Structures are given as C-alpha cells and as structure tokens.
CSV table of C-alpha atoms in Angstrom, one decimal:
chain,number,residue,atom,x,y,z
A,1,MET,CA,-108.7,-4.7,32.6
A,2,GLU,CA,-106.6,-2.9,30.1
A,3,ARG,CA,-105.6,0.8,31.1
A,4,ASP,CA,-106.4,3.8,28.9
A,5,PHE,CA,-104.1,6.8,29.0
A,6,VAL,CA,-105.7,8.5,26.1
A,7,GLY,CA,-109.3,8.6,26.3
A,8,ARG,CA,-110.8,11.2,23.9
A,9,GLY,CA,-107.7,13.2,23.9
A,10,PRO,CA,-108.4,17.0,23.1
A,11,HIS,CA,-111.9,16.2,21.6
A,12,ASN,CA,-115.2,16.4,23.4
A,13,PRO,CA,-118.2,14.8,21.7
A,14,LEU,CA,-120.7,17.6,22.5
A,15,GLU,CA,-121.0,21.3,22.8
A,16,ARG,CA,-123.8,21.5,25.2
A,17,TRP,CA,-126.0,19.0,27.1
A,18,PRO,CA,-129.4,18.2,25.6
A,19,ASN,CA,-131.1,20.7,28.0
A,20,GLY,CA,-128.9,23.6,26.7
A,21,ALA,CA,-126.4,23.5,29.8
A,22,LEU,CA,-122.7,23.9,29.5
A,23,VAL,CA,-122.2,22.3,32.8
A,24,ALA,CA,-124.2,19.5,34.4
A,25,VAL,CA,-123.5,19.0,38.1
A,26,ASN,CA,-124.7,15.7,39.8
A,27,VAL,CA,-124.7,15.5,43.6
A,28,VAL,CA,-124.3,11.9,44.9
A,29,ILE,CA,-125.5,11.6,48.6
A,30,ASN,CA,-124.0,8.2,49.8
A,31,VAL,CA,-126.4,6.5,52.3
A,32,GLU,CA,-124.1,4.1,54.1
A,33,GLU,CA,-125.1,4.3,57.7
A,34,GLY,CA,-126.3,1.0,58.9
A,35,ALA,CA,-124.5,-1.1,56.4
A,36,GLU,CA,-121.0,-0.6,57.8
A,37,ALA,CA,-119.2,-3.2,59.8
A,38,ALA,CA,-120.2,-3.2,63.4
A,39,TRP,CA,-120.2,-5.5,66.4
A,40,PRO,CA,-124.1,-6.1,66.8
A,41,ASP,CA,-123.9,-7.7,63.1
A,42,GLY,CA,-120.7,-9.8,64.1
A,43,GLU,CA,-118.5,-8.0,61.8
A,44,GLY,CA,-116.1,-6.0,64.2
A,45,ASN,CA,-115.6,-2.2,63.8
A,46,ASP,CA,-115.4,-0.1,60.8
A,47,ALA,CA,-112.6,2.6,60.4
A,48,TRP,CA,-114.6,5.6,58.7
A,49,GLY,CA,-115.9,7.3,61.5
A,50,GLU,CA,-115.2,10.9,62.8
A,51,TYR,CA,-111.6,10.3,64.3
A,52,GLY,CA,-108.6,8.1,63.6
A,53,ILE,CA,-108.2,6.9,67.0
A,54,PRO,CA,-107.2,3.2,66.8
A,55,ILE,CA,-109.5,0.8,68.7
A,56,ASP,CA,-108.5,-2.6,69.7
A,57,PRO,CA,-110.5,-5.0,67.3
A,58,ALA,CA,-111.5,-7.0,70.4
A,59,VAL,CA,-113.2,-3.8,71.9
A,60,ARG,CA,-116.5,-2.5,70.5
A,61,ASP,CA,-116.1,0.9,68.9
A,62,LEU,CA,-119.3,2.8,70.3
A,63,GLY,CA,-117.7,6.2,69.2
A,64,THR,CA,-117.7,5.2,65.6
A,65,GLU,CA,-121.0,3.5,65.7
A,66,GLY,CA,-122.6,6.7,67.1
A,67,HIS,CA,-121.0,8.9,64.2
A,68,PHE,CA,-122.8,6.4,61.8
A,69,GLU,CA,-126.0,6.7,63.6
A,70,PHE,CA,-125.9,10.6,63.6
A,71,GLY,CA,-125.8,10.3,59.7
A,72,SER,CA,-129.2,8.4,59.6
A,73,ARG,CA,-130.8,10.0,62.5
A,74,VAL,CA,-129.9,13.7,61.8
A,75,GLY,CA,-127.6,14.1,58.9
A,76,ILE,CA,-129.7,12.8,56.1
A,77,TRP,CA,-132.6,14.9,57.0
A,78,ARG,CA,-130.5,17.9,57.2
A,79,LEU,CA,-129.3,17.2,53.5
A,80,VAL,CA,-132.9,16.4,52.6
A,81,ARG,CA,-134.0,19.8,53.6
A,82,LEU,CA,-131.2,21.4,51.6
A,83,VAL,CA,-132.1,19.3,48.6
A,84,GLU,CA,-135.7,20.3,48.9
A,85,ARG,CA,-135.0,24.1,49.6
A,86,PHE,CA,-133.0,24.5,46.5
A,87,ASP,CA,-135.3,22.0,44.6
A,88,VAL,CA,-132.5,20.1,43.1
A,89,PRO,CA,-132.4,16.5,41.7
A,90,VAL,CA,-129.8,14.4,43.2
A,91,THR,CA,-128.6,10.9,43.3
A,92,PHE,CA,-128.8,8.9,46.3
A,93,GLY,CA,-126.0,6.1,46.3
A,94,VAL,CA,-127.7,3.5,48.6
A,95,CYS,CA,-126.5,0.4,50.6
A,96,ALA,CA,-129.6,-1.6,50.8
A,97,ARG,CA,-129.0,-2.6,54.4
A,98,ALA,CA,-128.8,1.0,55.4
A,99,LEU,CA,-132.2,1.7,53.7
A,100,GLU,CA,-133.7,-1.4,55.4
A,101,ARG,CA,-132.7,0.1,58.8
A,102,ASN,CA,-134.1,3.6,58.1
A,103,PRO,CA,-137.7,3.3,57.2
A,104,PRO,CA,-138.6,7.0,57.5
A,105,PHE,CA,-136.0,7.7,55.1
A,106,ALA,CA,-136.8,4.9,52.8
A,107,ALA,CA,-140.4,6.1,52.7
A,108,TRP,CA,-139.3,9.6,51.7
A,109,LEU,CA,-137.0,8.3,49.1
A,110,ARG,CA,-139.7,6.1,47.6
A,111,ALA,CA,-142.1,9.0,47.4
A,112,SER,CA,-139.4,11.4,45.9
A,113,GLY,CA,-138.3,11.8,42.2
A,114,HIS,CA,-134.6,11.3,43.0
A,115,ASP,CA,-132.8,8.4,41.3
A,116,VAL,CA,-131.1,5.7,43.2
A,117,LEU,CA,-127.6,4.3,42.4
A,118,GLY,CA,-126.7,0.8,44.0
A,119,HIS,CA,-123.9,0.9,46.6
A,120,GLY,CA,-123.9,-2.7,47.8
A,121,TYR,CA,-125.9,-4.4,50.3
A,122,ARG,CA,-123.3,-4.0,53.1
A,123,TRP,CA,-120.8,-1.2,52.8
A,124,ALA,CA,-117.8,-3.2,52.6
A,125,GLU,CA,-114.5,-3.5,50.7
A,126,VAL,CA,-115.1,-5.7,47.7
A,127,THR,CA,-111.3,-6.1,47.2
A,128,ALA,CA,-111.3,-8.0,50.6
A,129,MET,CA,-114.2,-10.4,49.2
A,130,SER,CA,-113.9,-13.5,47.1
A,131,GLU,CA,-115.7,-13.4,43.9
A,132,ASP,CA,-118.6,-15.5,45.3
A,133,GLU,CA,-118.9,-13.1,48.0
A,134,GLU,CA,-119.1,-10.0,45.8
A,135,ARG,CA,-121.5,-11.4,43.5
A,136,ALA,CA,-123.9,-12.5,46.5
A,137,ASP,CA,-123.6,-9.0,47.9
A,138,LEU,CA,-124.6,-7.5,44.5
A,139,GLU,CA,-127.4,-9.8,43.8
A,140,HIS,CA,-128.8,-9.3,47.4
A,141,ALA,CA,-128.8,-5.6,47.0
A,142,MET,CA,-130.4,-5.7,43.6
A,143,ARG,CA,-133.2,-8.1,45.0
A,144,VAL,CA,-133.8,-5.6,47.9
A,145,LEU,CA,-133.3,-2.2,46.6
A,146,PRO,CA,-136.0,-1.9,43.9
A,147,GLY,CA,-138.7,-2.9,46.3
A,148,LEU,CA,-137.4,-0.4,49.0
A,149,VAL,CA,-137.3,2.5,46.4
A,150,GLY,CA,-140.2,1.6,44.3
A,151,ARG,CA,-138.4,1.9,40.9
A,152,PRO,CA,-135.5,0.1,39.0
A,153,VAL,CA,-132.0,0.7,40.0
A,154,ARG,CA,-129.8,0.8,36.9
A,155,GLY,CA,-126.4,1.8,38.3
A,156,TRP,CA,-123.7,0.3,40.5
A,157,TYR,CA,-120.7,1.5,42.4
A,158,VAL,CA,-118.8,0.0,45.4
A,159,ARG,CA,-117.1,1.2,48.6
A,160,SER,CA,-113.7,2.9,48.0
A,161,PHE,CA,-112.4,1.2,44.8
A,162,PRO,CA,-113.6,-1.7,42.8
A,163,SER,CA,-112.0,-5.1,42.2
A,164,GLU,CA,-110.9,-6.4,38.9
A,165,ARG,CA,-114.2,-8.4,38.6
A,166,THR,CA,-116.6,-5.5,39.8
A,167,ARG,CA,-117.6,-4.4,36.2
A,168,ARG,CA,-117.9,-7.8,35.0
A,169,LEU,CA,-120.2,-8.8,37.9
A,170,ALA,CA,-122.4,-5.6,37.4
A,171,ALA,CA,-122.7,-6.1,33.6
A,172,ALA,CA,-123.7,-9.6,34.3
A,173,HIS,CA,-126.9,-8.3,36.0
A,174,PRO,CA,-129.8,-7.8,33.6
A,175,ASP,CA,-131.2,-4.8,35.5
A,176,LEU,CA,-127.8,-2.8,35.6
A,177,VAL,CA,-126.6,-0.6,32.7
A,178,TYR,CA,-123.9,1.5,33.9
A,179,ASP,CA,-121.3,1.6,36.8
A,180,SER,CA,-119.8,4.6,38.7
A,181,ASP,CA,-116.5,2.9,39.8
A,182,ALA,CA,-114.2,4.9,37.5
A,183,VAL,CA,-112.3,8.2,38.4
A,184,ASN,CA,-110.2,8.4,35.2
A,185,ASP,CA,-112.4,10.9,33.5
A,186,GLU,CA,-115.3,13.4,33.9
A,187,LEU,CA,-117.7,12.6,31.1
A,188,PRO,CA,-119.3,9.2,30.5
A,189,TRP,CA,-117.6,6.7,28.3
A,190,TRP,CA,-118.5,3.3,26.5
A,191,THR,CA,-116.8,-0.1,27.0
A,192,GLU,CA,-117.6,-3.6,26.3
A,193,VAL,CA,-118.0,-6.3,28.9
A,194,ASP,CA,-118.2,-9.9,27.8
A,195,GLY,CA,-119.9,-8.9,24.7
A,196,ARG,CA,-122.2,-6.4,26.3
A,197,ARG,CA,-122.2,-2.6,25.5
A,198,TRP,CA,-121.6,-1.0,28.9
A,199,LEU,CA,-121.7,2.6,30.1
A,200,VAL,CA,-119.2,4.1,32.5
A,201,VAL,CA,-120.3,7.3,34.3
A,202,PRO,CA,-117.2,8.4,36.5
A,203,TYR,CA,-117.4,9.5,40.0
A,204,SER,CA,-115.2,11.9,42.0
A,205,LYS,CA,-112.9,11.2,45.0
A,206,VAL,CA,-111.8,14.9,44.8
A,207,HIS,CA,-115.0,16.9,44.7
A,208,ASN,CA,-116.0,14.8,47.8
A,209,ASP,CA,-116.5,15.2,51.6
A,210,THR,CA,-114.1,12.5,52.4
A,211,ARG,CA,-111.4,15.2,51.9
A,212,TYR,CA,-112.2,16.4,55.4
A,213,PHE,CA,-110.4,13.4,56.6
A,214,LEU,CA,-107.9,12.5,53.8
A,215,ALA,CA,-104.7,14.6,53.5
A,216,PRO,CA,-104.6,17.4,52.4
A,217,THR,CA,-107.7,18.0,54.5
A,218,TYR,CA,-110.0,21.0,54.6
A,219,ALA,CA,-109.6,23.1,57.7
A,220,THR,CA,-113.0,24.5,57.7
A,221,PRO,CA,-116.2,23.8,55.6
A,222,ARG,CA,-115.5,26.9,53.8
A,223,HIS,CA,-112.6,25.3,52.0
A,224,PHE,CA,-114.9,22.6,50.8
A,225,ALA,CA,-117.4,25.1,49.5
A,226,GLU,CA,-114.6,27.0,47.9
A,227,THR,CA,-113.2,24.0,46.2
A,228,LEU,CA,-116.7,23.1,44.8
A,229,ILE,CA,-117.5,26.5,43.7
A,230,GLY,CA,-114.1,26.9,42.1
A,231,ALA,CA,-114.5,23.6,40.1
A,232,ALA,CA,-118.0,24.5,38.9
A,233,ASP,CA,-116.8,28.1,37.8
A,234,PHE,CA,-113.7,26.6,36.2
A,235,LEU,CA,-115.8,24.0,34.1
A,236,LEU,CA,-118.2,26.7,33.0
A,237,ASP,CA,-115.2,29.0,31.9
A,238,GLU,CA,-113.7,26.1,30.1
A,239,ALA,CA,-116.8,25.3,28.4
A,240,ARG,CA,-117.6,28.9,27.3
A,241,HIS,CA,-114.0,28.8,25.8
A,242,GLY,CA,-114.6,25.9,23.6
A,243,ALA,CA,-113.9,22.9,25.6
A,244,GLY,CA,-117.4,21.4,25.2
A,245,ALA,CA,-120.0,20.4,27.7
A,246,ARG,CA,-118.7,19.4,31.2
A,247,LEU,CA,-119.9,17.1,33.9
A,248,MET,CA,-119.2,17.5,37.6
A,249,THR,CA,-119.8,14.9,40.3
A,250,VAL,CA,-120.0,15.7,44.0
A,251,GLY,CA,-119.9,13.0,46.7
A,252,LEU,CA,-121.6,13.6,50.0
A,253,HIS,CA,-122.1,11.5,53.2
A,254,PRO,CA,-124.8,12.2,55.9
A,255,ARG,CA,-122.6,11.5,58.8
A,256,TRP,CA,-120.0,14.2,57.5
A,257,SER,CA,-121.8,16.8,55.3
A,258,GLY,CA,-125.0,16.3,57.6
A,259,GLN,CA,-123.2,18.0,60.5
A,260,ALA,CA,-124.4,21.7,60.8
A,261,ALA,CA,-121.1,23.4,60.0
A,262,ARG,CA,-120.3,21.1,57.0
A,263,ALA,CA,-123.8,21.4,55.8
A,264,ALA,CA,-123.0,25.2,55.3
A,265,ALA,CA,-120.7,24.3,52.6
A,266,VAL,CA,-123.3,22.2,50.8
A,267,ARG,CA,-125.9,25.1,51.1
A,268,ASP,CA,-123.4,27.6,49.7
A,269,PHE,CA,-122.4,25.5,46.8
A,270,LEU,CA,-126.0,24.8,45.9
A,271,ALA,CA,-126.8,28.3,46.1
A,272,HIS,CA,-124.2,29.3,43.8
A,273,VAL,CA,-124.7,26.7,41.1
A,274,ALA,CA,-128.5,26.9,41.2
A,275,GLY,CA,-128.3,30.7,40.3
A,276,GLU,CA,-126.3,30.0,37.2
A,277,PRO,CA,-128.4,29.5,34.1
A,278,GLU,CA,-125.7,27.6,32.2
A,279,ILE,CA,-125.2,25.0,35.0
A,280,ALA,CA,-127.8,22.3,35.4
A,281,LEU,CA,-128.3,20.3,38.5
A,282,VAL,CA,-129.1,16.8,37.2
A,283,HIS,CA,-129.6,13.2,38.6
A,284,ARG,CA,-127.3,10.3,37.3
A,285,ASP,CA,-130.2,8.6,35.4
A,286,GLN,CA,-130.7,11.8,33.3
A,287,ILE,CA,-126.9,11.7,32.3
A,288,VAL,CA,-127.5,8.0,31.5
A,289,ASP,CA,-130.4,8.6,29.3
A,290,TRP,CA,-128.8,11.6,27.6
A,291,TRP,CA,-125.7,9.7,26.7
A,292,THR,CA,-127.6,6.7,25.4
A,293,ASP,CA,-129.7,8.9,23.3
A,294,LEU,CA,-126.5,10.7,22.0
A,295,ALA,CA,-124.8,7.4,21.2
A,296,ALA,CA,-127.7,6.3,19.4
A,297,GLY,CA,-127.5,9.4,17.1
A,298,GLY,CA,-123.7,8.8,16.6
A,299,VAL,CA,-122.5,11.4,19.4
A,300,GLY,CA,-120.3,10.3,22.3
A,301,SER,CA,-120.3,6.8,21.2
A,302,ASP,CA,-116.5,6.5,21.7
C-alpha cells in the first residue's frame, strides 16, 4: 500500500454539496457492545472499558463487561432519543455479533431509515489476525448484517486501524463499495484495488469520543462539545472563504457518549449544527451516492 502525501493539494473538486450545503456532517454511532472480547465467549478480557486498571488475564473483568453492557442497555437508547429529537440521519457502524445480542435495538434499526456501516462480526483487532481469520470475520458479518438490518450494507471499517490486507479483502466482497478505514483526508477519494475502482470515505479519530480516554483527554463533556462545535464552525468559515465543500465525521460510542453527562455534549453539538442552514447532517450512504454521481459527471473523480 503506497503512501500519498499530496492528495488534492490546494484544490477542492466541488464548491457545495449537491443539496446546497457547504458542510456535510456525518455522525457515526459505533455499536460494538457484545462483540468485544469477554470471558463468556472464551476470548479473555477486553481493554476498552471505562478505566485503565490492569486486570490479570487469568481473572474475569466484570467491571469492563459491565461498562459494555451499559452501552447496549442504556447508552444506545439515550443516543437514539437524541437522534429522534433532532431528526437527524446518522450512520450506525455495527458489529454483527453486537446486533445479534440486542434484538430490541436491531428491530429499531431495521425499522429506521439510518444507514449501516459494517464494523466486523467481532470487535477485534484485525492486525492481530491472520488473513484467513480476517476474511472469515468479514464474510461472517456480511452474511449476518443484511438480514438483521433489512437492507444492503455497502461500507466497511475495522476496530482501531486496518491491516495491510483490509482494503483488499473488503474490495473483494461483491456487496461492498467503500471503506472508512482511512484517516488521511476529510473528503472522499478514489483508488483502485485489484482492478476494481474503490471509494474511500475517511473516518476521524479526532472528532471522536475516544478522546475522553486518549491523552490529551477531555476534562469535561463541555470540552468535547466545544471541540465539535469549533470544528464545524471552522469548516463552515473555511468553505465560505473559498475552500470548497467540507465533510466532518463524528465518532460516538454508546458506552461512552451514552452516559448522561457526555450525552449532553452530543445534544449541544446537534442543536448547534441542526440550526445552521449551510450545514447538512447526512448519513454515509448519502455521501457515497453523491460522490459516485459527481465522479460520473467528471467531478471528484481523482
């Protein structure tokens, strides 16, 4: 996989999004709870709970298991209520095993108009897998997810960061058309994988609630809200001054942003951007369709 330090340089392929917005904001809610490593599944303990206290691998970590359960029992519904309150389209990045274990949420998602981004069958580091293991996890998820959500799943991204083979394995699947494992840009870009034209819609590890736990951390949820609001305002100002249409991705997790105080940051951000006429809240499938149509017209074709 070759590195690209140039991208589009100073050029932006479009002035506004097809719906007239200067800034498109895509909120991605990561549904991972129940797909993480846990003792009942014979997989040991996971490390992404609410605290960093080291637990002997020979001892079951009931504390971390409880934090994940909070996300699926309480946190996801708090975020759902915010999504419904502000009537915003979002993307749910779903681990298939997590959805299997939460039938009420699976039923809500199936009945909703929100799009779904494949996030693995298990929530596990693909860089620790063999190629056969990573392929099997992808294929298992892509067998299960469309039936659970009642519609096609067209995009893929993995836990943390991809392996060197992740994009190749995703592009080999006939139902997938894009991945979101890149963090090297804000706008989508095209590449070629084994002769197939492939779209990359970048994700963000910065506009992401993982920053509550990764230094420098947010001392309060207000700092997260200020970060997101500041980014959206800057992108809008940038676009108004000729930089072209912008895309902002926000990553949320039910076990973290579903906590009451942290949910306030999500509420304040949604209230801010939902009231700005030149900012559009969109889902990822919409971005994919727009960029594909633009490329067909010779715009944004890279």
